[in-house]
Coordinates of C-alpha atoms in Angstrom, one line a residue:
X170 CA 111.0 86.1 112.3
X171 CA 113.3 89.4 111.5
X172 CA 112.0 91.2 108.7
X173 CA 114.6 91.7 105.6
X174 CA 113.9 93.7 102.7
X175 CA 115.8 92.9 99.3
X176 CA 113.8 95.2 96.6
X177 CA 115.4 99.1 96.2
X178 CA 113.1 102.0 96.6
X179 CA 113.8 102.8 92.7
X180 CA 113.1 99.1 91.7
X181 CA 109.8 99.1 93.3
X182 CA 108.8 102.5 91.9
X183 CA 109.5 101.5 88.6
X184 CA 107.4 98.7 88.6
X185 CA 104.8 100.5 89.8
X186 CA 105.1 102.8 87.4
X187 CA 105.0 99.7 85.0
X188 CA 101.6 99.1 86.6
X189 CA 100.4 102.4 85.9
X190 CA 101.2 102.3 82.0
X191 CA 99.3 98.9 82.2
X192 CA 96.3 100.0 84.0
X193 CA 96.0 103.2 81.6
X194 CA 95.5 100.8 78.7
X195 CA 93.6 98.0 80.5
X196 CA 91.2 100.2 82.3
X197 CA 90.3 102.0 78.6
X198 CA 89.6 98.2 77.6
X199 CA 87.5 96.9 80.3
X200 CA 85.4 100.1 81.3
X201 CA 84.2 101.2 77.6
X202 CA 84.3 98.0 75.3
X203 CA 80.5 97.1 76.5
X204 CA 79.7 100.8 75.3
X205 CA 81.1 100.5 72.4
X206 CA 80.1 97.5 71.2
X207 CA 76.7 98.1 72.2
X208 CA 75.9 101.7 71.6
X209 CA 78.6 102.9 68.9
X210 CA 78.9 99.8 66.9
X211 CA 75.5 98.8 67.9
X212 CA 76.5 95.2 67.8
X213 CA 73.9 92.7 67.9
X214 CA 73.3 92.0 71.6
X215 CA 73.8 87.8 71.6
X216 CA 77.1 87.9 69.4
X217 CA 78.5 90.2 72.1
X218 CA 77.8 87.7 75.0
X219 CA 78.9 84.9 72.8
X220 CA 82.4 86.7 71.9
X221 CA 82.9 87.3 75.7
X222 CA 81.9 84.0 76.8
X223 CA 83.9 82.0 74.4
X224 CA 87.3 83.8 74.3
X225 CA 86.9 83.5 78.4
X226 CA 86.7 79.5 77.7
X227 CA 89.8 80.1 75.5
X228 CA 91.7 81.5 78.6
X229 CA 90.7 78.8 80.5
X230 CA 93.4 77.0 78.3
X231 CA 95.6 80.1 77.2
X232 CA 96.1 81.2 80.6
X233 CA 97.6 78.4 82.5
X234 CA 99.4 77.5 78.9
X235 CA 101.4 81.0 79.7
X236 CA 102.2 80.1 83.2
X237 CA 103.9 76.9 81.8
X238 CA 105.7 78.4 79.3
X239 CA 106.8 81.5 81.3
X240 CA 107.8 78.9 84.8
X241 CA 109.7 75.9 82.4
X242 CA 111.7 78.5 80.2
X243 CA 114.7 80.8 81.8
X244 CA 116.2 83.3 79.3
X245 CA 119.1 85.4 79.6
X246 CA 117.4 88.9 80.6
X247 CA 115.4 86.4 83.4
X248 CA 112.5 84.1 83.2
X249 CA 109.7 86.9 83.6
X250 CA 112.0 90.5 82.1
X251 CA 111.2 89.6 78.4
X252 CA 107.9 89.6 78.4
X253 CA 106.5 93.4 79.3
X254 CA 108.9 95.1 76.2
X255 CA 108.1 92.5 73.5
X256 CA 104.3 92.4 74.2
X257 CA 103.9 96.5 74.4
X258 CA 103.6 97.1 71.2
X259 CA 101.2 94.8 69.8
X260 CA 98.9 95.2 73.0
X261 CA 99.3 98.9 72.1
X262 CA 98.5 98.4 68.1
X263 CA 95.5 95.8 69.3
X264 CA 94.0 98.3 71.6
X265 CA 93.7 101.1 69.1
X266 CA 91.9 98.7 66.5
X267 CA 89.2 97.9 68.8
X268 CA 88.1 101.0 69.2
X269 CA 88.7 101.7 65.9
X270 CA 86.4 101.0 62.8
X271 CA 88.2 99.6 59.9
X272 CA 88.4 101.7 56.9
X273 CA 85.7 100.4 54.5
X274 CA 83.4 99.8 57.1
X275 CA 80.6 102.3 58.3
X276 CA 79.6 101.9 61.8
X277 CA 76.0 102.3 61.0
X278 CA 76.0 98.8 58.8
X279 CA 76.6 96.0 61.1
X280 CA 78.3 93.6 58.1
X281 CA 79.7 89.7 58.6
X282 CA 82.9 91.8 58.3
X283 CA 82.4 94.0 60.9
X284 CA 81.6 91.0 63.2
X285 CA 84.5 88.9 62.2
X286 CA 86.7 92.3 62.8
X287 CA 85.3 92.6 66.2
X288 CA 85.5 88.6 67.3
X289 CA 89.4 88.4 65.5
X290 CA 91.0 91.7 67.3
X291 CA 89.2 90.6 70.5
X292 CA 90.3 87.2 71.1
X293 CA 94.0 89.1 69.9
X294 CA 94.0 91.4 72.4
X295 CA 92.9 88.6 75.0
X296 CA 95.8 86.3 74.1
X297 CA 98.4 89.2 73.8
X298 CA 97.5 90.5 77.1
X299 CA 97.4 87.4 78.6
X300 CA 101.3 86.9 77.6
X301 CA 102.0 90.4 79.7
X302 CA 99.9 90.6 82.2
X303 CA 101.1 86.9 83.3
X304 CA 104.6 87.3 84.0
X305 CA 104.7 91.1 84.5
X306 CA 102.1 90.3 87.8
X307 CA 104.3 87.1 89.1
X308 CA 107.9 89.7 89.5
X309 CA 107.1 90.2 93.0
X310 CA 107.1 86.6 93.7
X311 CA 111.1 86.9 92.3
X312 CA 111.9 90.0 93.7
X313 CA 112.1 89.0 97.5
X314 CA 111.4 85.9 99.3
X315 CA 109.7 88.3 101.6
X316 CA 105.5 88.3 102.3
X317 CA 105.3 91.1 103.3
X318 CA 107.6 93.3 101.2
X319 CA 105.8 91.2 98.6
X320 CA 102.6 91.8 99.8
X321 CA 103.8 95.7 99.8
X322 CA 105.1 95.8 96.4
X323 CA 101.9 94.1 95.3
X324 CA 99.8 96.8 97.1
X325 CA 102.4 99.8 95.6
X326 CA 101.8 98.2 92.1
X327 CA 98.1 98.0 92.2
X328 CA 97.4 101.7 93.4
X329 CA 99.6 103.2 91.3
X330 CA 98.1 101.0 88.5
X331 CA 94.4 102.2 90.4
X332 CA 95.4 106.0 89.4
X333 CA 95.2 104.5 85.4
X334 CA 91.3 103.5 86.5
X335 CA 91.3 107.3 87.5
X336 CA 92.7 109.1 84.0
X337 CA 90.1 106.8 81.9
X338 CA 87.4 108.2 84.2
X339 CA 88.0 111.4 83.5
X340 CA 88.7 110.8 79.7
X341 CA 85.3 110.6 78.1
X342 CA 84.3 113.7 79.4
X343 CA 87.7 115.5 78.5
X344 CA 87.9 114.1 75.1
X345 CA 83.8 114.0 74.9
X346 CA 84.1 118.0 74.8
X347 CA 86.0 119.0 72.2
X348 CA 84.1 116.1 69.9
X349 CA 80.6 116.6 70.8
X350 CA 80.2 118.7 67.5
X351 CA 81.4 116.0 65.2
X352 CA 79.5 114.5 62.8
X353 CA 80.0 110.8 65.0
X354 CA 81.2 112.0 68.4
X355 CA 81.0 108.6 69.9
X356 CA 83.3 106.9 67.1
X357 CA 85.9 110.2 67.4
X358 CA 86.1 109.7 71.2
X359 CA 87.0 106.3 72.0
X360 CA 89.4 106.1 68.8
X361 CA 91.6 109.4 70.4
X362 CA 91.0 108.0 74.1
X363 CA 92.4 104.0 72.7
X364 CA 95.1 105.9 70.8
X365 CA 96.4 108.6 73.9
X366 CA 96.3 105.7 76.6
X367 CA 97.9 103.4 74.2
X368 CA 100.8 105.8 73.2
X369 CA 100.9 106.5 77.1
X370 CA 101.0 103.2 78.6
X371 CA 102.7 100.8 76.9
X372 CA 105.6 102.7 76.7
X373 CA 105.6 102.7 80.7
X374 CA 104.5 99.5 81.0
X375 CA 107.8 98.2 79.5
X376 CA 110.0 99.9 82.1
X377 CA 109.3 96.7 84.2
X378 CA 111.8 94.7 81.5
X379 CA 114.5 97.2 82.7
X380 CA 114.1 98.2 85.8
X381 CA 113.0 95.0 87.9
X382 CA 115.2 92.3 89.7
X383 CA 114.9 88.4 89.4
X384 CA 116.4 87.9 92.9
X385 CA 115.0 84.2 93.7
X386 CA 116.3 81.7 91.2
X387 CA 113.9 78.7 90.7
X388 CA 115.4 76.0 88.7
X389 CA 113.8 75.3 85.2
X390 CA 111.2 72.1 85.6
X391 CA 113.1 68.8 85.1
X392 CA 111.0 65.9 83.6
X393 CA 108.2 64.8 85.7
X394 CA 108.4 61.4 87.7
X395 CA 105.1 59.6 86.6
X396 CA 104.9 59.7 90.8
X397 CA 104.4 63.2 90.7
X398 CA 101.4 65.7 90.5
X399 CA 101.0 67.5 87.2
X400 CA 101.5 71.4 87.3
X401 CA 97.5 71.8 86.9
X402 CA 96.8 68.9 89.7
X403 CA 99.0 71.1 92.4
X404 CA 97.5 74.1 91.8
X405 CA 93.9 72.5 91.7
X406 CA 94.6 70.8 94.9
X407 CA 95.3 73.5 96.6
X408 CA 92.3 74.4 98.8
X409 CA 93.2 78.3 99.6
X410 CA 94.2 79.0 96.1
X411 CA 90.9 77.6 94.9
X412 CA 89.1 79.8 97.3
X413 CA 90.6 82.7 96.4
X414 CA 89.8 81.6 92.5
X415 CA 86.1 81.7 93.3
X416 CA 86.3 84.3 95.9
X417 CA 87.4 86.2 92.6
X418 CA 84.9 84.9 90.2
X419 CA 82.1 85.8 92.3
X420 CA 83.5 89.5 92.8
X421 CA 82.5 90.3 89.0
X422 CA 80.6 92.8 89.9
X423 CA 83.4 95.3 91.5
X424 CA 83.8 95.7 87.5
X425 CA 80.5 97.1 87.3
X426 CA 80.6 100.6 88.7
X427 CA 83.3 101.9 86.0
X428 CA 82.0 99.6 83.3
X429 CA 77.8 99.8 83.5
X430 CA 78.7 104.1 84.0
X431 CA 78.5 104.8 80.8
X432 CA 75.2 102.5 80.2
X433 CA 73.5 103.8 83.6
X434 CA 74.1 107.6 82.1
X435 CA 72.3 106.3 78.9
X436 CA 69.5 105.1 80.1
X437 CA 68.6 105.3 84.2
X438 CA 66.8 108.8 83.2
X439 CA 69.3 110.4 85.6
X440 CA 70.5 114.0 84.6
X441 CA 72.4 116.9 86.5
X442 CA 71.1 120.1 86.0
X443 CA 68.6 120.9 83.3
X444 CA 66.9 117.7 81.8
X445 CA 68.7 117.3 78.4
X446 CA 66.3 118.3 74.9
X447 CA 69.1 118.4 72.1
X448 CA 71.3 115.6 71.4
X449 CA 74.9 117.8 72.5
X450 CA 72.9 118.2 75.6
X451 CA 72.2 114.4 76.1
X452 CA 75.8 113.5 75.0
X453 CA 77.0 116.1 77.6
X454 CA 74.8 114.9 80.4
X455 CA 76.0 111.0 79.8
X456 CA 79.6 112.0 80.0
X457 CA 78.4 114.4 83.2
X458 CA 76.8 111.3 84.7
X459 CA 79.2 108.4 84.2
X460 CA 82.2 110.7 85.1
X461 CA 80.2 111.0 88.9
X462 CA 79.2 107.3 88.9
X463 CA 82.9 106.4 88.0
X464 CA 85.0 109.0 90.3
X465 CA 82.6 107.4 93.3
X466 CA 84.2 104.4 91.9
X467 CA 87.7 105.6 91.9
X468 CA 87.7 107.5 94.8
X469 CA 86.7 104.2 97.0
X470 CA 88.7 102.0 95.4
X471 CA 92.1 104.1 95.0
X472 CA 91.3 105.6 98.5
X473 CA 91.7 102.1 99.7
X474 CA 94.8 101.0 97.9
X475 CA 96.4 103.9 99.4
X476 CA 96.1 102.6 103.3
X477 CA 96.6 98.9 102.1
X478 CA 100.6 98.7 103.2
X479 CA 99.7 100.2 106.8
X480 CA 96.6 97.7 106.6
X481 CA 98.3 94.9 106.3
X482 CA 99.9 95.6 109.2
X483 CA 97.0 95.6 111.5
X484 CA 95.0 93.4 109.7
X485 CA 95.0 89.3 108.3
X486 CA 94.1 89.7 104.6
X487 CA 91.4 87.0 105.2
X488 CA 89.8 89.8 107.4
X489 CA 90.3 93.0 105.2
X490 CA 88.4 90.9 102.5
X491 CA 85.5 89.9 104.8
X492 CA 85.0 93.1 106.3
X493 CA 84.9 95.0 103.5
X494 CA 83.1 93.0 101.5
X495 CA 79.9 92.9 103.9
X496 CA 80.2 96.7 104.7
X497 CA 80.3 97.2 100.7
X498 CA 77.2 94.8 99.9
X499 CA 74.9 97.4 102.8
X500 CA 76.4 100.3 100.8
X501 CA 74.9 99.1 97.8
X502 CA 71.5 98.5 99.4
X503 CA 70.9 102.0 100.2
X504 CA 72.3 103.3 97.2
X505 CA 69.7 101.4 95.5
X506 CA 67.1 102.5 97.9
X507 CA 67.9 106.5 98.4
X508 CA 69.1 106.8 94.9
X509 CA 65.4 105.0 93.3
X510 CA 63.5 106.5 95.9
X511 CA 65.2 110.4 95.5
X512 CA 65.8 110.2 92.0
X513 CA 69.0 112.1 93.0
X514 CA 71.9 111.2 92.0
X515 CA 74.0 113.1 94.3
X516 CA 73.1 112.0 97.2
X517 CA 74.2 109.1 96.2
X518 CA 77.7 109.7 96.6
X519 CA 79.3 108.9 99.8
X520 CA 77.2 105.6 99.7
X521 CA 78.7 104.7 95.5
X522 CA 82.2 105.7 97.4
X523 CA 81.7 103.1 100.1
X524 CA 80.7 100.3 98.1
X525 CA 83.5 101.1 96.3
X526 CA 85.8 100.1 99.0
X527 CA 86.3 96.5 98.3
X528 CA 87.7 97.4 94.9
X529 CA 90.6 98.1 96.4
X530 CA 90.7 95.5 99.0
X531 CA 90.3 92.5 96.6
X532 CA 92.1 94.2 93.9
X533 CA 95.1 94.2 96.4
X534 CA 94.6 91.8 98.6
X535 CA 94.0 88.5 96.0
X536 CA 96.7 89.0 94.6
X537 CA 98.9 89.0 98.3
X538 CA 96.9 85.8 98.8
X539 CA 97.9 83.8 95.5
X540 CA 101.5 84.4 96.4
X541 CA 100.8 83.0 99.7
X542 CA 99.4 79.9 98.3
X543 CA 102.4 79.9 95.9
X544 CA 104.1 79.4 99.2
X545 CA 102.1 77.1 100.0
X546 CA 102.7 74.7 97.4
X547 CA 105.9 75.2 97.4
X548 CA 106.0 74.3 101.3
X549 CA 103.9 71.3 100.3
X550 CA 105.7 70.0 97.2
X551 CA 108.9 70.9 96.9
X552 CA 107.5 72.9 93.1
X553 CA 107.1 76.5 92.7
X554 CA 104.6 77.1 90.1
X555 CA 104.8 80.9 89.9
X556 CA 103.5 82.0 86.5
X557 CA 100.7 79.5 86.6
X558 CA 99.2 81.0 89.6
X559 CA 99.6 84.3 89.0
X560 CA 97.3 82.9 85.3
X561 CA 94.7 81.8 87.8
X562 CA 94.5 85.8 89.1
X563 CA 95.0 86.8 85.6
X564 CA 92.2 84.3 84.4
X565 CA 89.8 85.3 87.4
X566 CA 90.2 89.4 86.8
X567 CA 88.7 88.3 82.4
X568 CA 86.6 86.3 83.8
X569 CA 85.2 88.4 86.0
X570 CA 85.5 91.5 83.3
X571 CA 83.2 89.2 80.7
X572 CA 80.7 88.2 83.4
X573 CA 80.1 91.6 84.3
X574 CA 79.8 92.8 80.8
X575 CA 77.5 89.5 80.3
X576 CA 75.0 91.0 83.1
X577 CA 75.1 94.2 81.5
X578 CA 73.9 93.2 78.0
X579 CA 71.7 90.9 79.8
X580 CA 69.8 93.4 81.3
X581 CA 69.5 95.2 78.2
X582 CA 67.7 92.2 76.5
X583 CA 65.7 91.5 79.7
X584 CA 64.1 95.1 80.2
X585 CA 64.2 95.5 76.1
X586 CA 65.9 98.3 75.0
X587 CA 66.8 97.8 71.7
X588 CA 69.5 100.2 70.9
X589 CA 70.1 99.5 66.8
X590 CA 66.4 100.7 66.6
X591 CA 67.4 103.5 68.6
X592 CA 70.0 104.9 66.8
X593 CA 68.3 104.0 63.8
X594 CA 66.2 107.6 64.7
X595 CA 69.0 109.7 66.1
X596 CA 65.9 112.8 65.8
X597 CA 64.5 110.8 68.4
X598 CA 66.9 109.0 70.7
X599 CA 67.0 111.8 73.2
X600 CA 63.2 112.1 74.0
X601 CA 63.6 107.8 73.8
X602 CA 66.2 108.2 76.3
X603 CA 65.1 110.4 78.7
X604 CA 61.4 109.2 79.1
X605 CA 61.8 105.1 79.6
X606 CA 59.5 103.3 81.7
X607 CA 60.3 102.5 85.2
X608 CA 61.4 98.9 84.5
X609 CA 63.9 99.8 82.3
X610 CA 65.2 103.0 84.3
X611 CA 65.4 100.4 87.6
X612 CA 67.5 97.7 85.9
X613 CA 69.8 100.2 84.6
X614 CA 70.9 102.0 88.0
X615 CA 70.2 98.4 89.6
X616 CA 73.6 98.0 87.4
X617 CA 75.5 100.2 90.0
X618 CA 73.5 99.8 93.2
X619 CA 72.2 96.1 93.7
X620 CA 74.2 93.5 91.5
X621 CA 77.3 94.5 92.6
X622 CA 76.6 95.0 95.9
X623 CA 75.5 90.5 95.8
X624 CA 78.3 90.2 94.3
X625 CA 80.1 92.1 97.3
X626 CA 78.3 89.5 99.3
X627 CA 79.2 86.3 97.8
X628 CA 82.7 87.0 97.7
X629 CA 83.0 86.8 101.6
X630 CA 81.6 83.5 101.3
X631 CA 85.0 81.4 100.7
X632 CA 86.6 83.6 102.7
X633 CA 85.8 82.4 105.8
X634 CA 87.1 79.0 105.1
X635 CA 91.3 80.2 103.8
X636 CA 93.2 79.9 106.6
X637 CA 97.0 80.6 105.3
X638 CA 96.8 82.8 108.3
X639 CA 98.6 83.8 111.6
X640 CA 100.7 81.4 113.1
X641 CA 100.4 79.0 109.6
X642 CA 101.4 81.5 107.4
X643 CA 104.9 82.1 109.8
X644 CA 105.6 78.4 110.2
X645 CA 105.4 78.3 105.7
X646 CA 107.2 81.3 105.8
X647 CA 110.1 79.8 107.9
X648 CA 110.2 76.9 106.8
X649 CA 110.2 77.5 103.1
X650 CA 113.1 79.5 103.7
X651 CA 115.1 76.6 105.0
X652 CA 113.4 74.1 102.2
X653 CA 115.3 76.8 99.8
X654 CA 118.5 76.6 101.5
X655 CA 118.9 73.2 101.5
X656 CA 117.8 72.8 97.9
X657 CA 120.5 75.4 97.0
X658 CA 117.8 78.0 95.3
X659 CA 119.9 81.6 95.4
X660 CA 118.3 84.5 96.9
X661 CA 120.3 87.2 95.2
X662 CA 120.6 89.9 97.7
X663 CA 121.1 92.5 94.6

């Protein structure tokens, strides 16, 4: 089949530069709220996993809900345009108070109103998000009828979003510097990093309402013939799209690298350079430490998004997900081993950077496949349910977020380090610290070696049964097209 582009070189570059404003802000979220909660707020361990857990089961219901709305209603600006500018600057507003103690609250008192501050801005931000991140990750599906220039813009967006995951890596130890001699260094740091990636992003982020072209215009949902499948029965039905739905759930631990950093630098009894005796010096050596874990992290993941476009030349995504997936998962073995049995950090590297790989190849690549199996569905049914599957993706990536922040407080409970009685002696929290048993050191760094390296494994599991693939995928491809044409649906060559 000949190969026509529709998307403009400026068009796609702005909304990856949309991608980037969003990653800045979504990146801050997901790789320091555990750290927060746990070691600044020093929130009780059991309401954290709750709070993650429950407003999870509330986007299992405000998720889909979006996609609904976003595919039955078509507004004058487009049915997906609206969304990124009126959402930016609540999301932005909602970012800074989480990391933000209210006034009249002292982080050292864990009060009923601190937690109902915590639960109410969380599920917030969840919700708000939700009603962006839906409709701004479905445009590519409207800007070209095209797979692969679809599968291309997809990959554009997420690497350029994947260089947000890189400025929040760097942040805590930027920002960590000039507040290591406050009175609460901890507090002052994540309320300036929330505030400068807020201001930053959103701002960005709403360039996609401009910038971006509807081309493909699906007609709003009529009434539905009691013959018919329900929006939620196609997309449940669909066999590849579930499979990519738990392919994604089970990858929860490709979260964990950038996420259980900060943790890992806490408490694994790693250092680099002299072993830290004051408190500036143990605050200095867990920004030191997380920044390494987490630039292994975004060098392998960002790295990858880079070659994905000349990748998916070569390759099916069915393979790149595989293949990386198993080469990541005997990364993380002898990153566990080496690193445990070395005690070096360093040497660490080049394995961290390999596991690291299937970040990018999942964060890329599941998202190619869930427009596929829009196709799909489309080819099957004769309905287009864009915004609802890109909510499955959107659902998956939270889901996955909350398990992995789940296993982390988890293992905090399980090996029993008790940070409220911790901090309750700050005197004493660096000679704590450093000198941990072995149990407790080994489920820390097992955080970034060994759990997500299973995870890495049982991904590839339901990949080896999706077979939108090859010869398939071309007859969907060719045979939507005509579907379209004789339906009347305008591909807008603008």
């Amino acid at each position: 089949m000949e190969e026509k582009n529709y998307a403009s070189k400026s068009e796609v570059r702005a909304y990856s530069i949309a991608a980037l404003g969003q990653g800045l802000v979504y990146s801050c979220m997901s790789s320091y709220i555990t750290d927060y909660y746990m070691n600044v707020l020093a929130l009780d361990a059991m309401f954290v996993i709750l709070l993650m857990l429950l407003a999870r089961v509330w986007d299992a219901i405000n998720d889909p809900l979006m996609g609904m709305i976003v595919d039955r209603h078509q507004t004058k600006r487009g049915r997906l345009r609206p969304y990124p500018i009126i959402t930016a600057i609540p999301i932005a507003i909602l970012t800074i108070l989480m990391f933000l103690p209210p006034l009249g609250f002292d982080v050292s008192e864990r009060t009923k109103g601190m937690y109902v501050y915590v639960a109410v801005v969380y599920v917030l931000w969840g919700m708000i998000y939700t009603s962006s991140d839906v409709p701004f990750w479905s445009m590519p599906n409207l800007m070209t009828p095209n797979p692969k220039e679809r599968g291309r813009i997809i990959s554009y967006g997420r690497t350029v979003g994947g260089v947000g995951s890189a400025v929040t890596v760097a942040l805590p130890m930027i920002v960590g510097y000039f507040t290591a001699k406050s009175s609460n260094p901890d507090v002052l740091k994540y309320a300036i990093m929330a505030i400068s990636m807020s201001v930053i992003g959103m701002p960005l982020f709403s360039i996609s309402s401009f910038k971006v072209k509807e081309r493909i215009s699906i007609p709003n949902a009529t009434k539905r013939d009691p013959n018919e499948p329900s929006t939620l029965s196609r997309i449940f039905h669909c066999k590849p799209l579930m499979l990519v739905v738990i392919s994604g759930i089970l990858s929860f631990g490709r979260y964990m690298l950038q996420s259980a950093a900060p943790h890992v630098a806490r408490y694994a009894g790693l250092y680099i350079g002299s072993k830290p005796t004051t408190v500036e010096q143990y605050q200095s050596n867990i920004s030191t430490v997380a920044l390494v874990i987490q630039v292994c992290a975004a060098v392998g993941m960002f790295g990858t998004m880079l070659l994905m476009p000349k990748l998916f030349k070569k390759f099916e995504y069915k393979t790149l997900m595989i293949s990386s997936c198993l080469g990541g998962f005997v990364a993380s073995v002898i990153t566990l081993i080496v690193g445990w049995t070395t005690q070096n950090l360093l040497i660490c590297i080049p394995f961290m950077i390999i596991s690291s790989i299937p970040l990018g190849v999942i964060n890329v690549v599941s998202g190619a496949m869930v427009c596929d199996c829009l196709d799909y569905i489309e080819w099957k049914t004769g309905y287009r349910d864009t915004a609802v599957g890109s909510a499955c993706q959107s659902f998956v990536n939270k889901l996955g977020n909350a398990f992995a922040t789940v296993v982390i407080i988890l293992m905090y409970m399980v090996v029993h380090i008790d940070v409220a009685a911790m901090n309750s002696k700050p005197e004493a929290i660096v000679e704590t610290a450093m000198n941990m048993g072995d149990p407790q050191r080994f489920a820390m760094f097992a955080l970034v070696s060994i759990v997500p390296g299973i995870s890495l494994l049982l991904t590839a599991i339901p990949m080896f049964f999706y077979d939108i693939v090859g010869e398939k995928k071309e007859k969907i491809t060719v045979e939507l097209a005509e579907m379209r044409k004789e339906r009347g649906i305008v591909v807008s060559e603008a």
